[in-house]
GROMACS .gro file of N, CA and C in nm:
model
  522
    1UNK      N    1   1.770  12.622  -0.800
    1UNK     CA    2   1.748  12.465  -0.759
    1UNK      C    3   1.878  12.420  -0.699
    2UNK      N    4   1.987  12.453  -0.770
    2UNK     CA    5   2.122  12.399  -0.731
    2UNK      C    6   2.149  12.443  -0.575
    3UNK      N    7   2.121  12.583  -0.564
    3UNK     CA    8   2.141  12.654  -0.432
    3UNK      C    9   2.061  12.585  -0.335
    4UNK      N   10   1.940  12.555  -0.347
    4UNK     CA   11   1.856  12.507  -0.255
    4UNK      C   12   1.896  12.371  -0.224
    5UNK      N   13   1.920  12.281  -0.317
    5UNK     CA   14   2.005  12.153  -0.275
    5UNK      C   15   2.111  12.167  -0.191
    6UNK      N   16   2.204  12.264  -0.242
    6UNK     CA   17   2.322  12.282  -0.156
    6UNK      C   18   2.280  12.316  -0.004
    7UNK      N   19   2.210  12.410   0.018
    7UNK     CA   20   2.162  12.433   0.152
    7UNK      C   21   2.106  12.331   0.231
    8UNK      N   22   2.033  12.256   0.137
    8UNK     CA   23   1.963  12.121   0.200
    8UNK      C   24   2.069  12.041   0.274
    9UNK      N   25   2.172  12.012   0.178
    9UNK     CA   26   2.276  11.921   0.207
    9UNK      C   27   2.361  11.947   0.320
   10UNK      N   28   2.376  12.086   0.324
   10UNK     CA   29   2.460  12.149   0.433
   10UNK      C   30   2.388  12.130   0.568
   11UNK      N   31   2.258  12.140   0.567
   11UNK     CA   32   2.166  12.136   0.694
   11UNK      C   33   2.174  11.989   0.734
   12UNK      N   34   2.155  11.893   0.644
   12UNK     CA   35   2.171  11.751   0.673
   12UNK      C   36   2.312  11.704   0.733
   13UNK      N   37   2.414  11.753   0.684
   13UNK     CA   38   2.546  11.760   0.725
   13UNK      C   39   2.563  11.814   0.865
   14UNK      N   40   2.503  11.925   0.880
   14UNK     CA   41   2.517  11.973   1.013
   14UNK      C   42   2.446  11.890   1.125
   15UNK      N   43   2.342  11.830   1.079
   15UNK     CA   44   2.248  11.768   1.169
   15UNK      C   45   2.305  11.636   1.206
   16UNK      N   46   2.388  11.569   1.125
   16UNK     CA   47   2.435  11.443   1.138
   16UNK      C   48   2.577  11.436   1.188
   17UNK      N   49   2.641  11.528   1.190
   17UNK     CA   50   2.770  11.552   1.246
   17UNK      C   51   2.802  11.534   1.387
   18UNK      N   52   2.717  11.582   1.467
   18UNK     CA   53   2.736  11.556   1.590
   18UNK      C   54   2.715  11.418   1.645
   19UNK      N   55   2.594  11.347   1.609
   19UNK     CA   56   2.601  11.206   1.644
   19UNK      C   57   2.726  11.130   1.589
   20UNK      N   58   2.782  11.156   1.480
   20UNK     CA   59   2.894  11.076   1.441
   20UNK      C   60   3.022  11.104   1.537
   21UNK      N   61   3.021  11.217   1.565
   21UNK     CA   62   3.127  11.259   1.675
   21UNK      C   63   3.107  11.181   1.813
   22UNK      N   64   2.975  11.180   1.848
   22UNK     CA   65   2.932  11.106   1.975
   22UNK      C   66   2.977  10.961   1.955
   23UNK      N   67   2.953  10.901   1.867
   23UNK     CA   68   2.966  10.769   1.839
   23UNK      C   69   3.111  10.746   1.816
   24UNK      N   70   3.203  10.821   1.763
   24UNK     CA   71   3.353  10.839   1.773
   24UNK      C   72   3.403  10.825   1.905
   25UNK      N   73   3.342  10.909   1.989
   25UNK     CA   74   3.400  10.903   2.119
   25UNK      C   75   3.362  10.798   2.223
   26UNK      N   76   3.225  10.730   2.192
   26UNK     CA   77   3.194  10.615   2.258
   26UNK      C   78   3.270  10.499   2.225
   27UNK      N   79   3.323  10.495   2.117
   27UNK     CA   80   3.404  10.370   2.076
   27UNK      C   81   3.552  10.377   2.127
   28UNK      N   82   3.591  10.486   2.188
   28UNK     CA   83   3.727  10.509   2.226
   28UNK      C   84   3.757  10.416   2.357
   29UNK      N   85   3.874  10.386   2.366
   29UNK     CA   86   3.925  10.340   2.514
   29UNK      C   87   3.920  10.451   2.619
   30UNK      N   88   3.856  10.429   2.701
   30UNK     CA   89   3.869  10.539   2.835
   30UNK      C   90   4.005  10.580   2.871
   31UNK      N   91   4.021  10.709   2.867
   31UNK     CA   92   4.174  10.758   2.878
   31UNK      C   93   4.223  10.704   3.020
   32UNK      N   94   4.159  10.687   3.117
   32UNK     CA   95   4.216  10.627   3.242
   32UNK      C   96   4.268  10.486   3.199
   33UNK      N   97   4.181  10.420   3.127
   33UNK     CA   98   4.241  10.261   3.093
   33UNK      C   99   4.355  10.265   2.991
   34UNK      N  100   4.362  10.364   2.912
   34UNK     CA  101   4.454  10.391   2.819
   34UNK      C  102   4.586  10.409   2.901
   35UNK      N  103   4.580  10.479   2.990
   35UNK     CA  104   4.691  10.515   3.057
   35UNK      C  105   4.757  10.401   3.149
   36UNK      N  106   4.666  10.326   3.196
   36UNK     CA  107   4.705  10.200   3.261
   36UNK      C  108   4.762  10.097   3.168
   37UNK      N  109   4.706  10.083   3.062
   37UNK     CA  110   4.747  10.003   2.958
   37UNK      C  111   4.888  10.051   2.904
   38UNK      N  112   4.912  10.171   2.871
   38UNK     CA  113   5.048  10.239   2.824
   38UNK      C  114   5.138  10.196   2.926
   39UNK      N  115   5.104  10.236   3.064
   39UNK     CA  116   5.204  10.216   3.183
   39UNK      C  117   5.239  10.072   3.190
   40UNK      N  118   5.143   9.975   3.152
   40UNK     CA  119   5.191   9.829   3.149
   40UNK      C  120   5.297   9.813   3.049
   41UNK      N  121   5.257   9.866   2.923
   41UNK     CA  122   5.354   9.841   2.806
   41UNK      C  123   5.487   9.906   2.822
   42UNK      N  124   5.485  10.015   2.891
   42UNK     CA  125   5.614  10.078   2.920
   42UNK      C  126   5.706   9.977   3.003
   43UNK      N  127   5.631   9.918   3.104
   43UNK     CA  128   5.707   9.838   3.182
   43UNK      C  129   5.753   9.710   3.108
   44UNK      N  130   5.679   9.661   3.035
   44UNK     CA  131   5.713   9.547   2.958
   44UNK      C  132   5.830   9.562   2.857
   45UNK      N  133   5.826   9.678   2.793
   45UNK     CA  134   5.912   9.742   2.708
   45UNK      C  135   6.053   9.754   2.782
   46UNK      N  136   6.044   9.823   2.897
   46UNK     CA  137   6.185   9.865   2.978
   46UNK      C  138   6.236   9.725   3.003
   47UNK      N  139   6.160   9.610   3.054
   47UNK     CA  140   6.227   9.468   3.071
   47UNK      C  141   6.266   9.409   2.954
   48UNK      N  142   6.222   9.436   2.834
   48UNK     CA  143   6.242   9.377   2.709
   48UNK      C  144   6.373   9.419   2.667
   49UNK      N  145   6.424   9.546   2.684
   49UNK     CA  146   6.528   9.620   2.644
   49UNK      C  147   6.603   9.674   2.757
   50UNK      N  148   6.666   9.574   2.838
   50UNK     CA  149   6.729   9.636   2.955
   50UNK      C  150   6.870   9.714   2.907
   51UNK      N  151   6.907   9.701   2.804
   51UNK     CA  152   7.029   9.772   2.768
   51UNK      C  153   7.004   9.911   2.733
   52UNK      N  154   6.881   9.948   2.734
   52UNK     CA  155   6.838  10.086   2.727
   52UNK      C  156   6.822  10.152   2.846
   53UNK      N  157   6.861  10.078   2.954
   53UNK     CA  158   6.846  10.133   3.085
   53UNK      C  159   6.958  10.249   3.106
   54UNK      N  160   6.908  10.343   3.205
   54UNK     CA  161   7.001  10.480   3.210
   54UNK      C  162   6.993  10.496   3.367
   55UNK      N  163   7.107  10.557   3.426
   55UNK     CA  164   7.111  10.599   3.549
   55UNK      C  165   7.034  10.732   3.581
   56UNK      N  166   6.942  10.733   3.640
   56UNK     CA  167   6.868  10.856   3.677
   56UNK      C  168   6.878  10.861   3.825
   57UNK      N  169   6.974  10.966   3.879
   57UNK     CA  170   6.969  10.977   4.029
   57UNK      C  171   6.823  11.004   4.087
   58UNK      N  172   6.805  10.937   4.188
   58UNK     CA  173   6.677  10.955   4.280
   58UNK      C  174   6.550  10.933   4.196
   59UNK      N  175   6.566  10.839   4.093
   59UNK     CA  176   6.463  10.825   3.991
   59UNK      C  177   6.331  10.791   4.056
   60UNK      N  178   6.316  10.716   4.162
   60UNK     CA  179   6.190  10.682   4.215
   60UNK      C  180   6.123  10.793   4.285
   61UNK      N  181   6.207  10.886   4.366
   61UNK     CA  182   6.167  11.007   4.407
   61UNK      C  183   6.130  11.105   4.305
   62UNK      N  184   6.204  11.131   4.205
   62UNK     CA  185   6.161  11.238   4.114
   62UNK      C  186   6.039  11.167   4.014
   63UNK      N  187   6.034  11.052   3.995
   63UNK     CA  188   5.938  10.981   3.916
   63UNK      C  189   5.810  11.011   4.003
   64UNK      N  190   5.796  10.969   4.129
   64UNK     CA  191   5.681  10.982   4.199
   64UNK      C  192   5.636  11.119   4.213
   65UNK      N  193   5.719  11.206   4.242
   65UNK     CA  194   5.695  11.358   4.232
   65UNK      C  195   5.621  11.397   4.109
   66UNK      N  196   5.675  11.355   3.997
   66UNK     CA  197   5.593  11.387   3.870
   66UNK      C  198   5.464  11.319   3.844
   67UNK      N  199   5.445  11.192   3.906
   67UNK     CA  200   5.328  11.130   3.904
   67UNK      C  201   5.225  11.191   4.014
   68UNK      N  202   5.275  11.226   4.123
   68UNK     CA  203   5.180  11.311   4.217
   68UNK      C  204   5.135  11.457   4.148
   69UNK      N  205   5.227  11.506   4.080
   69UNK     CA  206   5.185  11.635   3.989
   69UNK      C  207   5.071  11.616   3.900
   70UNK      N  208   5.103  11.489   3.824
   70UNK     CA  209   4.993  11.462   3.744
   70UNK      C  210   4.852  11.424   3.781
   71UNK      N  211   4.866  11.355   3.921
   71UNK     CA  212   4.729  11.331   3.995
   71UNK      C  213   4.664  11.453   4.013
   72UNK      N  214   4.737  11.547   4.079
   72UNK     CA  215   4.688  11.658   4.125
   72UNK      C  216   4.632  11.750   4.008
   73UNK      N  217   4.694  11.757   3.885
   73UNK     CA  218   4.641  11.830   3.763
   73UNK      C  219   4.517  11.765   3.738
   74UNK      N  220   4.518  11.630   3.710
   74UNK     CA  221   4.386  11.563   3.665
   74UNK      C  222   4.277  11.592   3.756
   75UNK      N  223   4.300  11.564   3.891
   75UNK     CA  224   4.214  11.596   4.000
   75UNK      C  225   4.135  11.747   3.989
   76UNK      N  226   4.233  11.825   3.972
   76UNK     CA  227   4.184  11.974   3.957
   76UNK      C  228   4.096  11.999   3.853
   77UNK      N  229   4.134  11.920   3.713
   77UNK     CA  230   4.031  11.929   3.618
   77UNK      C  231   3.893  11.858   3.651
   78UNK      N  232   3.899  11.727   3.739
   78UNK     CA  233   3.774  11.674   3.769
   78UNK      C  234   3.691  11.761   3.855
   79UNK      N  235   3.764  11.823   3.948
   79UNK     CA  236   3.680  11.916   4.046
   79UNK      C  237   3.624  12.047   3.973
   80UNK      N  238   3.688  12.080   3.869
   80UNK     CA  239   3.641  12.210   3.790
   80UNK      C  240   3.515  12.156   3.716
   81UNK      N  241   3.520  12.033   3.659
   81UNK     CA  242   3.406  11.995   3.578
   81UNK      C  243   3.281  11.960   3.693
   82UNK      N  244   3.337  11.903   3.809
   82UNK     CA  245   3.222  11.881   3.892
   82UNK      C  246   3.143  12.010   3.937
   83UNK      N  247   3.231  12.117   3.965
   83UNK     CA  248   3.164  12.239   4.012
   83UNK      C  249   3.074  12.303   3.928
   84UNK      N  250   3.125  12.279   3.799
   84UNK     CA  251   3.045  12.337   3.683
   84UNK      C  252   2.908  12.265   3.648
   85UNK      N  253   2.904  12.130   3.719
   85UNK     CA  254   2.793  12.039   3.693
   85UNK      C  255   2.797  11.964   3.537
   86UNK      N  256   2.914  11.953   3.493
   86UNK     CA  257   2.927  11.900   3.363
   86UNK      C  258   2.987  11.770   3.360
   87UNK      N  259   2.986  11.667   3.271
   87UNK     CA  260   3.024  11.537   3.278
   87UNK      C  261   3.188  11.528   3.284
   88UNK      N  262   3.232  11.444   3.348
   88UNK     CA  263   3.390  11.408   3.334
   88UNK      C  264   3.418  11.286   3.242
   89UNK      N  265   3.316  11.234   3.200
   89UNK     CA  266   3.313  11.095   3.131
   89UNK      C  267   3.338  11.134   2.988
   90UNK      N  268   3.461  11.110   2.921
   90UNK     CA  269   3.480  11.158   2.787
   90UNK      C  270   3.428  11.050   2.691
   91UNK      N  271   3.358  10.934   2.732
   91UNK     CA  272   3.306  10.846   2.634
   91UNK      C  273   3.158  10.889   2.632
   92UNK      N  274   3.104  10.978   2.715
   92UNK     CA  275   2.958  11.031   2.701
   92UNK      C  276   2.951  11.192   2.697
   93UNK      N  277   2.978  11.239   2.575
   93UNK     CA  278   3.002  11.367   2.532
   93UNK      C  279   2.849  11.442   2.546
   94UNK      N  280   2.764  11.352   2.525
   94UNK     CA  281   2.616  11.420   2.527
   94UNK      C  282   2.576  11.476   2.661
   95UNK      N  283   2.678  11.450   2.776
   95UNK     CA  284   2.642  11.496   2.895
   95UNK      C  285   2.708  11.617   2.934
   96UNK      N  286   2.774  11.671   2.828
   96UNK     CA  287   2.838  11.814   2.833
   96UNK      C  288   2.738  11.932   2.850
   97UNK      N  289   2.759  12.008   2.953
   97UNK     CA  290   2.639  12.095   2.986
   97UNK      C  291   2.700  12.240   2.981
   98UNK      N  292   2.826  12.260   3.011
   98UNK     CA  293   2.881  12.391   3.006
   98UNK      C  294   3.033  12.379   2.953
   99UNK      N  295   3.098  12.496   2.905
   99UNK     CA  296   3.233  12.506   2.862
   99UNK      C  297   3.296  12.565   3.000
  100UNK      N  298   3.376  12.472   3.040
  100UNK     CA  299   3.467  12.534   3.158
  100UNK      C  300   3.609  12.592   3.117
  101UNK      N  301   3.603  12.706   3.159
  101UNK     CA  302   3.737  12.781   3.127
  101UNK      C  303   3.800  12.851   3.234
  102UNK      N  304   3.757  12.826   3.362
  102UNK     CA  305   3.821  12.875   3.485
  102UNK      C  306   3.918  12.775   3.563
  103UNK      N  307   3.980  12.815   3.666
  103UNK     CA  308   4.056  12.713   3.741
  103UNK      C  309   4.177  12.683   3.654
  104UNK      N  310   4.217  12.549   3.662
  104UNK     CA  311   4.295  12.483   3.584
  104UNK      C  312   4.305  12.505   3.440
  105UNK      N  313   4.163  12.523   3.390
  105UNK     CA  314   4.136  12.512   3.247
  105UNK      C  315   4.173  12.653   3.195
  106UNK      N  316   4.226  12.736   3.273
  106UNK     CA  317   4.292  12.863   3.220
  106UNK      C  318   4.421  12.833   3.171
  107UNK      N  319   4.484  12.750   3.215
  107UNK     CA  320   4.621  12.696   3.165
  107UNK      C  321   4.643  12.596   3.064
  108UNK      N  322   4.527  12.503   3.047
  108UNK     CA  323   4.557  12.401   2.969
  108UNK      C  324   4.391  12.335   2.949
  109UNK      N  325   4.362  12.322   2.800
  109UNK     CA  326   4.209  12.274   2.784
  109UNK      C  327   4.214  12.128   2.816
  110UNK      N  328   4.308  12.050   2.864
  110UNK     CA  329   4.293  11.915   2.887
  110UNK      C  330   4.367  11.870   3.015
  111UNK      N  331   4.335  11.918   3.131
  111UNK     CA  332   4.404  11.902   3.253
  111UNK      C  333   4.400  11.756   3.289
  112UNK      N  334   4.288  11.692   3.255
  112UNK     CA  335   4.298  11.552   3.307
  112UNK      C  336   4.392  11.471   3.216
  113UNK      N  337   4.401  11.498   3.093
  113UNK     CA  338   4.484  11.431   3.009
  113UNK      C  339   4.637  11.463   3.033
  114UNK      N  340   4.650  11.586   3.049
  114UNK     CA  341   4.777  11.647   3.070
  114UNK      C  342   4.822  11.561   3.217
  115UNK      N  343   4.735  11.550   3.325
  115UNK     CA  344   4.766  11.465   3.442
  115UNK      C  345   4.797  11.335   3.411
  116UNK      N  346   4.737  11.260   3.304
  116UNK     CA  347   4.763  11.119   3.278
  116UNK      C  348   4.899  11.127   3.209
  117UNK      N  349   4.926  11.214   3.128
  117UNK     CA  350   5.060  11.218   3.056
  117UNK      C  351   5.170  11.257   3.156
  118UNK      N  352   5.149  11.341   3.252
  118UNK     CA  353   5.243  11.345   3.357
  118UNK      C  354   5.258  11.233   3.436
  119UNK      N  355   5.170  11.140   3.458
  119UNK     CA  356   5.185  11.014   3.538
  119UNK      C  357   5.259  10.928   3.466
  120UNK      N  358   5.247  10.921   3.308
  120UNK     CA  359   5.328  10.829   3.246
  120UNK      C  360   5.472  10.887   3.219
  121UNK      N  361   5.488  11.001   3.230
  121UNK     CA  362   5.653  11.058   3.223
  121UNK      C  363   5.706  11.013   3.370
  122UNK      N  364   5.631  11.040   3.468
  122UNK     CA  365   5.689  11.006   3.607
  122UNK      C  366   5.712  10.850   3.598
  123UNK      N  367   5.633  10.772   3.546
  123UNK     CA  368   5.662  10.620   3.527
  123UNK      C  369   5.781  10.598   3.463
  124UNK      N  370   5.798  10.674   3.324
  124UNK     CA  371   5.919  10.644   3.266
  124UNK      C  372   6.044  10.696   3.346
  125UNK      N  373   6.037  10.790   3.429
  125UNK     CA  374   6.159  10.827   3.507
  125UNK      C  375   6.181  10.710   3.613
  126UNK      N  376   6.094  10.659   3.673
  126UNK     CA  377   6.107  10.547   3.767
  126UNK      C  378   6.148  10.427   3.695
  127UNK      N  379   6.115  10.385   3.580
  127UNK     CA  380   6.166  10.284   3.496
  127UNK      C  381   6.306  10.295   3.464
  128UNK      N  382   6.347  10.442   3.446
  128UNK     CA  383   6.485  10.467   3.399
  128UNK      C  384   6.530  10.398   3.262
  129UNK      N  385   6.451  10.385   3.180
  129UNK     CA  386   6.464  10.316   3.057
  129UNK      C  387   6.417  10.418   2.943
  130UNK      N  388   6.533  10.440   2.855
  130UNK     CA  389   6.492  10.510   2.732
  130UNK      C  390   6.388  10.457   2.653
  131UNK      N  391   6.369  10.333   2.644
  131UNK     CA  392   6.272  10.282   2.571
  131UNK      C  393   6.131  10.324   2.623
  132UNK      N  394   6.127  10.337   2.754
  132UNK     CA  395   5.982  10.365   2.817
  132UNK      C  396   5.942  10.495   2.771
  133UNK      N  397   6.041  10.593   2.714
  133UNK     CA  398   5.965  10.722   2.660
  133UNK      C  399   5.859  10.705   2.545
  134UNK      N  400   5.877  10.588   2.488
  134UNK     CA  401   5.769  10.565   2.377
  134UNK      C  402   5.634  10.565   2.435
  135UNK      N  403   5.607  10.541   2.549
  135UNK     CA  404   5.487  10.536   2.617
  135UNK      C  405   5.417  10.684   2.616
  136UNK      N  406   5.476  10.783   2.677
  136UNK     CA  407   5.426  10.917   2.681
  136UNK      C  408   5.404  10.964   2.543
  137UNK      N  409   5.505  10.936   2.441
  137UNK     CA  410   5.493  10.975   2.304
  137UNK      C  411   5.359  10.917   2.246
  138UNK      N  412   5.353  10.786   2.258
  138UNK     CA  413   5.218  10.722   2.197
  138UNK      C  414   5.111  10.785   2.247
  139UNK      N  415   5.103  10.785   2.388
  139UNK     CA  416   4.980  10.849   2.463
  139UNK      C  417   4.941  10.975   2.401
  140UNK      N  418   5.040  11.070   2.369
  140UNK     CA  419   4.996  11.204   2.307
  140UNK      C  420   4.963  11.184   2.176
  141UNK      N  421   5.018  11.109   2.092
  141UNK     CA  422   4.969  11.109   1.954
  141UNK      C  423   4.829  11.035   1.954
  142UNK      N  424   4.812  10.936   2.041
  142UNK     CA  425   4.660  10.868   2.042
  142UNK      C  426   4.564  10.955   2.094
  143UNK      N  427   4.587  11.036   2.194
  143UNK     CA  428   4.488  11.111   2.259
  143UNK      C  429   4.470  11.236   2.150
  144UNK      N  430   4.571  11.296   2.091
  144UNK     CA  431   4.522  11.405   1.997
  144UNK      C  432   4.444  11.346   1.886
  145UNK      N  433   4.467  11.231   1.840
  145UNK     CA  434   4.409  11.198   1.707
  145UNK      C  435   4.266  11.128   1.734
  146UNK      N  436   4.255  11.045   1.847
  146UNK     CA  437   4.142  10.975   1.864
  146UNK      C  438   4.056  11.022   1.994
  147UNK      N  439   4.092  11.109   2.077
  147UNK     CA  440   4.019  11.156   2.185
  147UNK      C  441   4.003  11.295   2.167
  148UNK      N  442   4.104  11.376   2.174
  148UNK     CA  443   4.096  11.538   2.185
  148UNK      C  444   4.023  11.582   2.037
  149UNK      N  445   4.069  11.549   1.939
  149UNK     CA  446   4.029  11.612   1.818
  149UNK      C  447   3.865  11.598   1.792
  150UNK      N  448   3.817  11.475   1.832
  150UNK     CA  449   3.668  11.438   1.822
  150UNK      C  450   3.594  11.557   1.920
  151UNK      N  451   3.661  11.535   2.052
  151UNK     CA  452   3.591  11.633   2.151
  151UNK      C  453   3.591  11.779   2.105
  152UNK      N  454   3.729  11.804   2.061
  152UNK     CA  455   3.718  11.960   2.004
  152UNK      C  456   3.607  11.985   1.891
  153UNK      N  457   3.589  11.887   1.808
  153UNK     CA  458   3.504  11.909   1.707
  153UNK      C  459   3.352  11.926   1.755
  154UNK      N  460   3.317  11.839   1.869
  154UNK     CA  461   3.191  11.842   1.941
  154UNK      C  462   3.172  11.974   2.009
  155UNK      N  463   3.281  12.022   2.083
  155UNK     CA  464   3.260  12.132   2.163
  155UNK      C  465   3.259  12.272   2.067
  156UNK      N  466   3.326  12.265   1.961
  156UNK     CA  467   3.320  12.383   1.874
  156UNK      C  468   3.168  12.375   1.806
  157UNK      N  469   3.094  12.272   1.786
  157UNK     CA  470   2.972  12.276   1.733
  157UNK      C  471   2.881  12.336   1.854
  158UNK      N  472   2.897  12.263   1.974
  158UNK     CA  473   2.814  12.300   2.086
  158UNK      C  474   2.823  12.465   2.117
  159UNK      N  475   2.936  12.518   2.127
  159UNK     CA  476   2.984  12.641   2.201
  159UNK      C  477   3.023  12.730   2.105
  160UNK      N  478   3.044  12.697   1.981
  160UNK     CA  479   3.075  12.802   1.859
  160UNK      C  480   3.169  12.907   1.908
  161UNK      N  481   3.166  13.021   1.874
  161UNK     CA  482   3.262  13.143   1.888
  161UNK      C  483   3.318  13.139   2.035
  162UNK      N  484   3.259  13.106   2.137
  162UNK     CA  485   3.308  13.096   2.274
  162UNK      C  486   3.423  12.999   2.281
  163UNK      N  487   3.376  12.880   2.227
  163UNK     CA  488   3.488  12.781   2.245
  163UNK      C  489   3.623  12.816   2.152
  164UNK      N  490   3.581  12.866   2.024
  164UNK     CA  491   3.695  12.908   1.937
  164UNK      C  492   3.786  13.023   1.998
  165UNK      N  493   3.719  13.118   2.081
  165UNK     CA  494   3.807  13.230   2.151
  165UNK      C  495   3.871  13.160   2.264
  166UNK      N  496   3.831  13.054   2.328
  166UNK     CA  497   3.902  12.994   2.435
  166UNK      C  498   4.020  12.916   2.378
  167UNK      N  499   3.990  12.858   2.262
  167UNK     CA  500   4.124  12.781   2.209
  167UNK      C  501   4.224  12.863   2.159
  168UNK      N  502   4.200  12.985   2.104
  168UNK     CA  503   4.295  13.077   2.061
  168UNK      C  504   4.356  13.108   2.183
  169UNK      N  505   4.294  13.122   2.326
  169UNK     CA  506   4.366  13.174   2.431
  169UNK      C  507   4.452  13.074   2.509
  170UNK      N  508   4.412  12.952   2.517
  170UNK     CA  509   4.445  12.840   2.603
  170UNK      C  510   4.500  12.732   2.500
  171UNK      N  511   4.621  12.667   2.518
  171UNK     CA  512   4.681  12.550   2.438
  171UNK      C  513   4.606  12.433   2.475
  172UNK      N  514   4.616  12.337   2.393
  172UNK     CA  515   4.552  12.198   2.406
  172UNK      C  516   4.612  12.127   2.511
  173UNK      N  517   4.757  12.139   2.533
  173UNK     CA  518   4.812  12.065   2.628
  173UNK      C  519   4.879  12.160   2.732
  174UNK      N  520   4.923  12.262   2.700
  174UNK     CA  521   4.992  12.376   2.779
  174UNK      C  522   4.965  12.491   2.720
   0.00000   0.00000   0.00000
């Protein structure tokens, strides 16, 4: 009797876990919006702490090059998802139809988020202020905890061993 109850309980947990993950992701700030918010806060912080300014030679040129690399990385992720016919909207995980492991996804499991991170790093270089580095650090911490980890749990449930093998082969960020 105890064994039967335990099996039934495990089945109920299994059935309810995916909707909870989906709700977790629906309640999150969309990553593009988070990137814009963090960039604005970085600007405010750099203006609030001018004594943290540093002289970075060619900061605008170098920063813009990093931002361009970030934009290209994110775009490659979007194109790979489009080719696979799966959703690029991280707040609608129920639209995931396939596990994409080719193209830029051979090097990173999260090229879109990596691209946004590179954009913030490039912006920090343009701002030339040590305090602005808090923005990309916050972005990584937030994304890992509130976006990527719930996505990974959902993908592991959807794709099982295939996703686990992919995770063993390819890093979360790089």
